[in-house]
């Protein structure tokens, strides 16, 4: 699938942010890290809330406005490359975004090392 440079940059930055969010508690709070690993084992939808990236986080990495990142996220969502957290649609707040297929990639990398199975 062909992506613009901006779309590819936003997708790469989202993967970096999501990876950092998964690893956030690894050494500091093992229980929370274990809970995040369980989300990885359940797949992309389970990871979107809390582990995904917010538009301002991605924008800060790329020096883009949150609005610009949001419009790019929506274009990537239409292409099936990202999904948004939508567990509370009536609650107006920033939405988390997650790269499609990233949970399986992270699970394959982290769970065997942690003694967990996907």
Coordinates of N, CA, C and O in Angstrom, one line a residue:
X1 N 0.8 -1.2 0.0 CA 0.0 0.0 0.0 C 0.9 1.2 0.0 O 1.8 1.3 0.8
X2 N 0.6 2.2 -0.9 CA 1.4 3.4 -1.0 C 0.9 4.4 0.1 O -0.3 4.7 0.2
X3 N 1.9 4.9 0.8 CA 1.7 6.0 1.8 C 2.5 7.2 1.4 O 3.6 7.1 0.9
X4 N 1.9 8.4 1.8 CA 2.7 9.6 1.6 C 3.8 9.6 2.7 O 3.8 8.8 3.7
X5 N 4.8 10.5 2.5 CA 5.9 10.6 3.5 C 5.3 10.9 4.9 O 5.8 10.4 5.9
X6 N 4.4 11.8 4.9 CA 3.8 12.2 6.2 C 3.0 11.1 6.8 O 3.2 10.8 8.0
X7 N 2.3 10.3 6.1 CA 1.6 9.2 6.6 C 2.5 8.1 7.2 O 2.3 7.6 8.2
X8 N 3.6 7.9 6.4 CA 4.6 6.9 6.9 C 5.3 7.4 8.2 O 5.5 6.6 9.1
X9 N 5.6 8.7 8.2 CA 6.2 9.3 9.4 C 5.3 9.2 10.6 O 5.8 8.8 11.7
X10 N 4.0 9.5 10.4 CA 3.1 9.4 11.5 C 2.9 7.9 12.0 O 2.9 7.7 13.2
X11 N 2.8 7.0 11.1 CA 2.7 5.6 11.4 C 3.9 5.1 12.2 O 3.8 4.4 13.2
X12 N 5.1 5.5 11.7 CA 6.4 5.1 12.4 C 6.4 5.7 13.8 O 6.8 5.0 14.7
X13 N 6.1 7.0 13.9 CA 6.1 7.6 15.2 C 5.0 7.0 16.2 O 5.3 6.8 17.4
X14 N 3.9 6.6 15.6 CA 2.9 5.9 16.5 C 3.4 4.6 17.0 O 3.2 4.2 18.1
X15 N 4.1 3.9 16.1 CA 4.7 2.6 16.6 C 5.7 2.9 17.7 O 5.8 2.1 18.7
X16 N 6.5 3.9 17.6 CA 7.5 4.3 18.6 C 6.8 4.6 19.9 O 7.2 4.2 21.0
X17 N 5.8 5.4 19.8 CA 5.0 5.8 21.0 C 4.4 4.6 21.7 O 4.4 4.4 22.9
X18 N 3.8 3.8 20.9 CA 3.1 2.6 21.4 C 4.1 1.6 22.0 O 3.8 1.1 23.1
X19 N 5.2 1.5 21.4 CA 6.3 0.6 22.0 C 6.7 1.2 23.4 O 6.8 0.5 24.3
X20 N 7.0 2.5 23.4 CA 7.4 3.1 24.7 C 6.3 3.0 25.7 O 6.6 2.7 26.9
X21 N 5.0 3.1 25.3 CA 3.9 2.9 26.3 C 3.8 1.5 26.8 O 3.5 1.3 28.0
X22 N 4.1 0.5 26.0 CA 4.1 -0.9 26.4 C 5.2 -1.1 27.4 O 5.0 -1.8 28.4
X23 N 6.4 -0.6 27.2 CA 7.6 -0.8 28.0 C 7.6 0.1 29.2 O 8.5 0.0 30.1
X24 N 6.7 1.1 29.3 CA 6.8 2.1 30.4 C 7.0 1.5 31.8 O 7.8 2.0 32.6
X25 N 6.3 0.5 32.1 CA 6.3 0.0 33.5 C 7.3 -1.3 33.7 O 7.3 -1.8 34.8
X26 N 8.0 -1.6 32.6 CA 8.7 -2.9 32.7 C 9.6 -3.0 33.9 O 9.6 -4.0 34.6
X27 N 10.4 -2.0 34.2 CA 11.3 -2.1 35.4 C 10.8 -1.4 36.6 O 11.2 -1.8 37.7
X28 N 9.9 -0.5 36.5 CA 9.4 0.3 37.6 C 8.3 -0.4 38.4 O 8.2 -0.4 39.6
X29 N 7.3 -0.9 37.6 CA 6.1 -1.5 38.2 C 5.7 -2.8 37.5 O 4.9 -2.8 36.6
X30 N 6.3 -3.9 38.0 CA 6.1 -5.1 37.3 C 4.7 -5.6 37.1 O 4.3 -6.1 36.1
X31 N 3.8 -5.3 38.1 CA 2.4 -5.7 38.0 C 1.8 -5.0 36.8 O 1.0 -5.6 36.0
X32 N 2.0 -3.7 36.7 CA 1.4 -2.9 35.5 C 1.9 -3.4 34.2 O 1.2 -3.5 33.2
X33 N 3.2 -3.7 34.2 CA 3.8 -4.3 33.0 C 3.2 -5.6 32.6 O 2.9 -5.9 31.4
X34 N 3.0 -6.4 33.6 CA 2.3 -7.7 33.4 C 0.9 -7.5 32.8 O 0.5 -8.3 31.9
X35 N 0.2 -6.5 33.3 CA -1.2 -6.3 32.8 C -1.1 -5.8 31.3 O -1.9 -6.2 30.5
X36 N -0.1 -5.0 31.0 CA 0.1 -4.6 29.6 C 0.4 -5.8 28.7 O 0.0 -5.8 27.6
X37 N 1.2 -6.7 29.2 CA 1.5 -7.9 28.4 C 0.3 -8.7 28.2 O 0.1 -9.3 27.1
X38 N -0.6 -8.8 29.2 CA -1.9 -9.5 29.0 C -2.7 -8.8 27.9 O -3.4 -9.5 27.1
X39 N -2.7 -7.5 27.8 CA -3.3 -6.8 26.7 C -2.7 -7.2 25.4 O -3.5 -7.4 24.4
X40 N -1.4 -7.2 25.3 CA -0.8 -7.7 24.1 C -1.2 -9.0 23.6 O -1.5 -9.3 22.5
X41 N -1.4 -9.9 24.6 CA -1.8 -11.3 24.3 C -3.2 -11.3 23.7 O -3.6 -12.2 23.0
X42 N -4.0 -10.3 24.1 CA -5.4 -10.3 23.7 C -5.6 -9.6 22.3 O -6.7 -9.6 21.7
X43 N -4.6 -8.9 21.9 CA -4.6 -8.3 20.5 C -4.8 -6.8 20.5 O -4.8 -6.1 21.5
X44 N -4.8 -6.3 19.2 CA -4.8 -4.9 18.9 C -5.9 -4.1 19.7 O -5.7 -3.1 20.3
X45 N -7.2 -4.6 19.7 CA -8.3 -3.9 20.3 C -8.0 -3.7 21.8 O -8.3 -2.6 22.3
X46 N -7.5 -4.7 22.4 CA -7.2 -4.6 23.9 C -6.1 -3.6 24.2 O -6.0 -3.0 25.2
X47 N -5.2 -3.4 23.2 CA -4.0 -2.5 23.4 C -4.4 -1.0 23.1 O -3.7 -0.1 23.6
X48 N -5.4 -0.8 22.3 CA -5.7 0.6 21.9 C -5.8 1.5 23.1 O -5.2 2.6 23.1
X49 N -6.6 1.2 24.1 CA -6.8 2.1 25.2 C -5.6 2.0 26.2 O -5.3 0.9 26.7
X50 N -4.9 3.0 26.4 CA -3.9 3.1 27.4 C -2.5 2.8 26.8 O -1.5 3.4 27.3
X51 N -2.4 1.9 25.9 CA -1.1 1.6 25.3 C -0.8 2.3 24.0 O 0.3 2.5 23.6
X52 N -1.9 2.7 23.3 CA -1.8 3.4 22.1 C -1.3 4.8 22.3 O -1.1 5.3 23.4
X53 N -1.0 5.5 21.2 CA -0.5 6.9 21.2 C -1.6 7.9 21.0 O -2.7 7.6 20.4
X54 N -1.4 9.1 21.6 CA -2.3 10.2 21.4 C -1.8 11.1 20.3 O -0.5 11.1 20.1
X55 N -2.6 11.8 19.6 CA -2.2 12.7 18.5 C -1.1 13.7 19.0 O -0.1 13.9 18.3
X56 N -1.2 14.2 20.2 CA -0.2 15.2 20.6 C 1.2 14.5 20.9 O 2.2 15.1 20.7
X57 N 1.2 13.2 21.3 CA 2.4 12.5 21.5 C 3.2 12.3 20.2 O 4.4 12.5 20.1
X58 N 2.4 11.9 19.2 CA 3.0 11.7 17.9 C 3.4 13.0 17.3 O 4.5 13.1 16.7
X59 N 2.6 14.0 17.4 CA 2.9 15.4 16.9 C 4.2 15.9 17.5 O 5.0 16.5 16.8
X60 N 4.4 15.7 18.8 CA 5.6 16.2 19.5 C 6.9 15.5 18.9 O 7.9 16.2 18.8
X61 N 6.8 14.3 18.5 CA 7.9 13.6 18.0 C 8.3 14.1 16.6 O 9.4 14.0 16.1
X62 N 7.2 14.5 15.9 CA 7.4 14.9 14.5 C 7.4 16.4 14.3 O 7.5 16.9 13.1
X63 N 7.2 17.2 15.3 CA 7.0 18.6 15.3 C 5.8 19.0 14.4 O 5.9 19.9 13.5
X64 N 4.7 18.3 14.6 CA 3.5 18.6 13.9 C 2.4 18.9 14.9 O 2.4 18.5 16.0
X65 N 1.4 19.6 14.4 CA 0.2 19.9 15.3 C -0.6 18.7 15.6 O -0.6 17.8 14.7
X66 N -1.3 18.6 16.7 CA -2.1 17.5 17.0 C -3.2 17.3 15.9 O -3.6 16.2 15.5
X67 N -3.7 18.5 15.4 CA -4.8 18.4 14.4 C -4.3 17.8 13.1 O -5.0 17.0 12.5
X68 N -3.0 18.1 12.7 CA -2.4 17.5 11.5 C -2.3 16.0 11.7 O -2.5 15.3 10.8
X69 N -1.8 15.6 12.9 CA -1.6 14.2 13.1 C -3.0 13.5 13.1 O -3.1 12.4 12.6
X70 N -4.0 14.1 13.7 CA -5.3 13.5 13.8 C -5.9 13.3 12.4 O -6.4 12.2 12.1
X71 N -5.7 14.2 11.5 CA -6.2 14.0 10.1 C -5.5 12.9 9.4 O -6.0 12.1 8.7
X72 N -4.2 12.8 9.7 CA -3.4 11.7 9.2 C -3.8 10.4 9.8 O -3.9 9.4 9.0
X73 N -4.1 10.3 11.1 CA -4.6 9.1 11.7 C -5.9 8.6 11.0 O -6.1 7.5 10.8
X74 N -6.8 9.6 10.7 CA -8.1 9.2 10.1 C -7.8 8.7 8.7 O -8.5 7.7 8.3
X75 N -6.9 9.2 8.0 CA -6.6 8.7 6.6 C -6.0 7.3 6.8 O -6.3 6.4 6.0
X76 N -5.1 7.1 7.7 CA -4.5 5.7 8.0 C -5.6 4.7 8.5 O -5.6 3.6 8.1
X77 N -6.6 5.2 9.2 CA -7.7 4.4 9.7 C -8.5 3.9 8.5 O -8.9 2.7 8.4
X78 N -8.8 4.8 7.5 CA -9.5 4.4 6.3 C -8.8 3.4 5.5 O -9.4 2.5 4.8
X79 N -7.4 3.4 5.6 CA -6.6 2.4 4.9 C -6.4 1.1 5.7 O -5.8 0.2 5.2
X80 N -7.0 1.1 6.9 CA -6.9 -0.1 7.7 C -5.6 -0.3 8.4 O -5.3 -1.4 8.8
X81 N -4.8 0.7 8.6 CA -3.5 0.6 9.2 C -3.4 1.0 10.7 O -2.5 0.6 11.3
X82 N -4.4 1.7 11.1 CA -4.5 2.1 12.5 C -6.0 1.9 13.0 O -6.9 1.9 12.2
X83 N -6.1 1.8 14.3 CA -7.5 1.7 14.9 C -7.5 2.7 16.0 O -6.5 3.0 16.6
X84 N -8.7 3.2 16.3 CA -8.8 4.1 17.5 C -9.5 3.5 18.6 O -10.4 2.6 18.4
X85 N -9.2 3.9 19.8 CA -9.9 3.4 21.0 C -11.3 4.0 20.9 O -11.4 5.2 20.7
X86 N -12.3 3.2 21.1 CA -13.7 3.7 21.0 C -14.6 3.1 22.1 O -15.7 2.9 21.9
X87 N -14.0 2.8 23.3 CA -14.8 2.1 24.3 C -15.8 3.0 25.0 O -16.8 2.5 25.5
X88 N -15.6 4.3 24.9 CA -16.5 5.2 25.5 C -16.8 6.3 24.6 O -16.4 7.5 24.8
X89 N -17.6 6.1 23.5 CA -17.9 7.1 22.5 C -18.6 8.3 23.0 O -18.5 9.4 22.5
X90 N -19.3 8.2 24.1 CA -20.1 9.4 24.6 C -19.2 10.3 25.5 O -19.6 11.4 25.8
X91 N -18.0 9.8 25.8 CA -17.1 10.6 26.6 C -16.1 11.4 25.7 O -15.4 10.8 25.0
X92 N -16.2 12.7 25.8 CA -15.4 13.5 24.9 C -14.0 13.7 25.5 O -13.8 14.5 26.5
X93 N -13.0 13.0 25.0 CA -11.7 13.1 25.4 C -10.7 12.7 24.3 O -11.2 12.1 23.3
X94 N -9.5 12.9 24.4 CA -8.6 12.4 23.4 C -8.7 10.9 23.2 O -8.9 10.2 24.2
X95 N -8.6 10.5 22.0 CA -8.6 9.0 21.7 C -7.2 8.5 21.5 O -6.4 9.1 20.9
X96 N -7.0 7.3 21.9 CA -5.8 6.6 21.7 C -5.8 5.9 20.3 O -6.9 5.5 19.9
X97 N -4.7 5.8 19.7 CA -4.6 5.2 18.4 C -3.5 4.1 18.5 O -2.6 4.2 19.2
X98 N -3.7 3.0 17.7 CA -2.9 1.8 17.8 C -2.6 1.3 16.3 O -3.6 1.2 15.6
X99 N -1.4 1.0 16.0 CA -1.1 0.4 14.7 C -1.7 -1.0 14.6 O -1.5 -1.9 15.5
X100 N -2.4 -1.3 13.5 CA -3.0 -2.6 13.3 C -1.8 -3.7 13.1 O -0.9 -3.5 12.4
X101 N -1.9 -4.8 13.9 CA -1.0 -5.8 13.8 C 0.2 -5.6 14.8 O 1.1 -6.6 14.9
X102 N 0.3 -4.5 15.4 CA 1.4 -4.2 16.3 C 1.4 -5.1 17.6 O 2.4 -5.4 18.1
X103 N 0.2 -5.5 18.1 CA 0.1 -6.3 19.3 C 0.8 -7.6 19.0 O 1.5 -8.1 19.9
X104 N 0.5 -8.2 17.9 CA 1.1 -9.5 17.6 C 2.6 -9.4 17.5 O 3.4 -10.3 18.0
X105 N 3.1 -8.4 16.9 CA 4.5 -8.1 16.7 C 5.2 -8.0 18.1 O 6.2 -8.6 18.4
X106 N 4.6 -7.1 18.9 CA 5.1 -6.9 20.3 C 5.0 -8.2 21.1 O 5.9 -8.5 21.9
X107 N 3.9 -8.9 21.0 CA 3.7 -10.1 21.8 C 4.8 -11.2 21.4 O 5.4 -11.8 22.3
X108 N 5.1 -11.3 20.1 CA 6.1 -12.2 19.7 C 7.5 -11.9 20.2 O 8.3 -12.7 20.6
X109 N 7.7 -10.6 20.4 CA 9.0 -10.1 20.9 C 9.1 -10.2 22.4 O 10.1 -10.6 22.9
X110 N 8.0 -9.8 23.1 CA 8.1 -9.7 24.6 C 7.6 -10.9 25.4 O 8.2 -11.2 26.4
X111 N 6.5 -11.5 24.9 CA 5.9 -12.5 25.8 C 6.8 -13.7 26.0 O 6.8 -14.2 27.1
X112 N 7.4 -14.3 25.0 CA 8.3 -15.4 25.3 C 9.4 -15.1 26.3 O 9.7 -15.9 27.2
X113 N 9.9 -13.9 26.2 CA 11.0 -13.5 27.2 C 10.4 -13.3 28.6 O 11.1 -13.5 29.6
X114 N 9.1 -13.0 28.7 CA 8.5 -12.8 30.0 C 7.9 -14.2 30.5 O 7.3 -14.2 31.6
X115 N 8.0 -15.2 29.8 CA 7.4 -16.5 30.2 C 5.9 -16.6 30.0 O 5.3 -17.4 30.6
X116 N 5.4 -15.7 29.2 CA 3.9 -15.6 28.9 C 3.7 -16.1 27.5 O 4.6 -16.1 26.7
X117 N 2.5 -16.6 27.2 CA 2.2 -17.0 25.8 C 1.1 -16.1 25.3 O 0.2 -15.7 26.0
X118 N 1.2 -15.9 24.0 CA 0.1 -15.1 23.3 C -1.2 -15.8 23.3 O -1.4 -16.9 23.5

